[in-house]
Amino acid sequence: MAPRFKNTDRHTPMLLPPDLRDWVAEDDLVHFVIQAVERLPLSIFAVNPKGCGDEQYPPHLMLALLIYCYANGIFSSRRIERATWRDIAVRYLTANTHPDHDTICAFRRNNREAIAAAFVAVLELAKELKLLKLGVVSLDGTHIRANASKDKNVTYQ
């Protein structure tokens, strides 16, 4: 009898749902991040006052992108840019736009203090909603001199 496999034809065109929310789980972190960032005052973020150049990404979109990616262990601006193409939740967060890694770096560089304050505010909100448990993490960096090398412990006869 021939093995039964599911049809996995990669050449069949597939349309994503018209609403990306259909592909993001209801309990996904992205929903909390979007709602938390919308509650923050965004007037403290630097924007291009000249109005020259291409249209800017809204500060709340860029901040939500950084918070969500940091929470998922993505720190490099190039990997964050790649996530806007590969990760459905990030695609939903950015409204299917794809900020360039230079844009992400410039936003991070120009808004260091505001981003730090926003991170604290989001963490405090998560603590209030009991989504986060804060505690102490300790690391031991003790260096101990050892004498357990192969030459000390093996006798050859």
Short mmCIF file of C-alpha atoms in Angstrom, two decimals:
data_model
loop_
_atom_site.label_atom_id
_atom_site.label_comp_id
_atom_site.label_asym_id
_atom_site.label_seq_id
_atom_site.Cartn_x
_atom_site.Cartn_y
_atom_site.Cartn_z
CA MET A 1 0.00 0.00 0.00
CA ALA A 2 1.34 3.46 -0.91
CA PRO A 3 1.99 5.87 1.95
CA ARG A 4 -0.65 8.53 2.46
CA PHE A 5 0.72 12.04 2.69
CA LYS A 6 -0.98 15.39 2.86
CA ASN A 7 -0.86 17.46 -0.30
CA THR A 8 2.00 19.95 0.07
CA ASP A 9 2.20 21.56 -3.34
CA ARG A 10 4.21 24.75 -2.91
CA HIS A 11 3.30 25.98 -6.39
CA THR A 12 -0.39 26.35 -5.59
CA PRO A 13 -1.18 30.04 -5.10
CA MET A 14 -2.42 30.83 -1.61
CA LEU A 15 -4.11 34.01 -0.56
CA LEU A 16 -3.48 35.19 2.96
CA PRO A 17 -6.64 36.16 4.77
CA PRO A 18 -7.71 39.76 4.16
CA ASP A 19 -7.29 40.36 7.88
CA LEU A 20 -3.97 39.21 9.38
CA ARG A 21 -5.64 39.02 12.81
CA ASP A 22 -7.13 35.74 11.60
CA TRP A 23 -3.63 34.22 11.56
CA VAL A 24 -2.47 35.60 14.92
CA ALA A 25 -3.58 33.72 18.03
CA GLU A 26 -5.88 35.62 20.38
CA ASP A 27 -3.52 35.15 23.32
CA ASP A 28 -0.39 36.20 21.40
CA LEU A 29 1.89 38.76 23.05
CA VAL A 30 1.53 41.06 20.04
CA HIS A 31 -1.98 42.11 21.12
CA PHE A 32 -0.75 43.17 24.57
CA VAL A 33 2.21 45.07 23.10
CA ILE A 34 0.00 47.01 20.67
CA GLN A 35 -2.50 47.94 23.39
CA ALA A 36 0.25 48.88 25.87
CA VAL A 37 2.08 51.11 23.39
CA GLU A 38 -1.15 52.85 22.38
CA ARG A 39 -1.58 53.92 26.03
CA LEU A 40 1.83 55.63 26.15
CA PRO A 41 2.36 59.34 25.42
CA LEU A 42 4.32 59.36 22.20
CA SER A 43 5.04 63.09 22.06
CA ILE A 44 8.45 62.45 23.66
CA PHE A 45 9.69 60.56 20.60
CA ALA A 46 11.85 62.39 18.09
CA VAL A 47 10.40 62.80 14.61
CA ASN A 48 11.76 64.54 11.55
CA PRO A 49 10.51 68.11 12.04
CA LYS A 50 11.63 69.26 8.58
CA GLY A 51 9.18 67.02 6.82
CA CYS A 52 11.72 66.25 4.12
CA GLY A 53 12.34 62.80 2.79
CA ASP A 54 9.91 59.91 2.66
CA GLU A 55 7.01 59.60 5.07
CA GLN A 56 8.03 58.38 8.50
CA TYR A 57 6.78 55.33 10.31
CA PRO A 58 4.65 56.27 13.32
CA PRO A 59 6.59 56.16 16.60
CA HIS A 60 4.05 53.80 18.18
CA LEU A 61 4.60 51.29 15.37
CA MET A 62 8.38 51.41 15.72
CA LEU A 63 8.22 51.20 19.51
CA ALA A 64 5.81 48.26 19.42
CA LEU A 65 8.08 46.55 16.88
CA LEU A 66 11.11 46.92 19.16
CA ILE A 67 9.29 45.79 22.30
CA TYR A 68 7.76 42.73 20.62
CA CYS A 69 11.00 41.68 18.94
CA TYR A 70 13.05 42.19 22.11
CA ALA A 71 10.52 40.10 24.05
CA ASN A 72 11.03 37.32 21.49
CA GLY A 73 14.83 37.49 21.60
CA ILE A 74 15.35 39.39 18.34
CA PHE A 75 17.76 42.28 18.96
CA SER A 76 19.60 42.88 15.68
CA SER A 77 18.01 45.51 13.43
CA ARG A 78 18.63 43.31 10.39
CA ARG A 79 16.88 40.38 12.07
CA ILE A 80 14.02 42.65 13.11
CA GLU A 81 13.68 43.74 9.48
CA ARG A 82 13.73 40.08 8.40
CA ALA A 83 11.02 39.30 10.97
CA THR A 84 8.72 41.84 9.30
CA TRP A 85 8.79 39.60 6.24
CA ARG A 86 8.78 36.16 7.90
CA ASP A 87 6.77 36.39 11.13
CA ILE A 88 2.99 36.77 10.77
CA ALA A 89 2.63 38.42 14.21
CA VAL A 90 5.29 41.01 13.35
CA ARG A 91 3.66 41.53 9.97
CA TYR A 92 0.36 42.18 11.77
CA LEU A 93 2.07 44.52 14.25
CA THR A 94 3.63 46.58 11.45
CA ALA A 95 0.42 46.57 9.38
CA ASN A 96 2.25 44.68 6.63
CA THR A 97 4.91 47.38 6.26
CA HIS A 98 8.60 46.60 6.38
CA PRO A 99 10.87 49.20 8.04
CA ASP A 100 14.44 49.03 6.81
CA HIS A 101 17.18 48.12 9.28
CA ASP A 102 18.62 51.65 8.94
CA THR A 103 15.24 53.10 9.90
CA ILE A 104 15.07 50.81 12.94
CA CYS A 105 18.62 51.80 13.98
CA ALA A 106 17.92 55.51 13.52
CA PHE A 107 14.75 55.28 15.61
CA ARG A 108 16.62 53.42 18.34
CA ARG A 109 19.54 55.88 18.25
CA ASN A 110 17.38 59.04 18.27
CA ASN A 111 15.03 57.88 21.03
CA ARG A 112 17.18 55.99 23.56
CA GLU A 113 15.78 57.66 26.69
CA ALA A 114 12.18 57.59 25.46
CA ILE A 115 12.45 53.89 24.55
CA ALA A 116 13.90 53.07 27.99
CA ALA A 117 11.05 54.93 29.71
CA ALA A 118 8.49 53.19 27.48
CA PHE A 119 9.97 49.77 28.30
CA VAL A 120 9.62 50.49 32.01
CA ALA A 121 6.02 51.65 31.53
CA VAL A 122 5.12 48.52 29.55
CA LEU A 123 6.74 46.27 32.17
CA GLU A 124 4.85 48.05 34.96
CA LEU A 125 1.59 47.61 33.04
CA ALA A 126 2.35 43.91 32.54
CA LYS A 127 3.02 43.60 36.28
CA GLU A 128 -0.29 45.33 37.11
CA LEU A 129 -2.16 42.95 34.82
CA LYS A 130 -0.33 39.97 36.40
CA LEU A 131 1.24 39.03 33.06
CA LEU A 132 4.73 39.37 34.44
CA LYS A 133 6.45 38.22 37.58
CA LEU A 134 9.45 40.30 38.53
CA GLY A 135 12.22 38.84 40.62
CA VAL A 136 15.95 38.61 41.07
CA VAL A 137 18.16 36.72 38.66
CA SER A 138 21.59 35.85 40.01
CA LEU A 139 24.56 34.64 38.04
CA ASP A 140 27.68 33.17 39.56
CA GLY A 141 30.84 34.26 37.83
CA THR A 142 33.28 32.61 40.23
CA HIS A 143 36.50 31.40 38.67
CA ILE A 144 37.99 28.37 40.40
CA ARG A 145 41.46 27.16 39.66
CA ALA A 146 41.37 23.46 38.90
CA ASN A 147 43.94 20.71 38.68
CA ALA A 148 41.87 18.04 37.01
CA SER A 149 43.71 17.90 33.73
CA LYS A 150 44.26 14.65 31.91
CA ASP A 151 47.97 14.71 32.75
CA LYS A 152 47.33 14.96 36.51
CA ASN A 153 44.67 12.23 36.72
CA VAL A 154 45.77 9.55 34.28
CA THR A 155 48.76 7.30 34.91
CA TYR A 156 50.32 5.51 32.02
CA GLN A 157 52.18 2.22 32.61
#
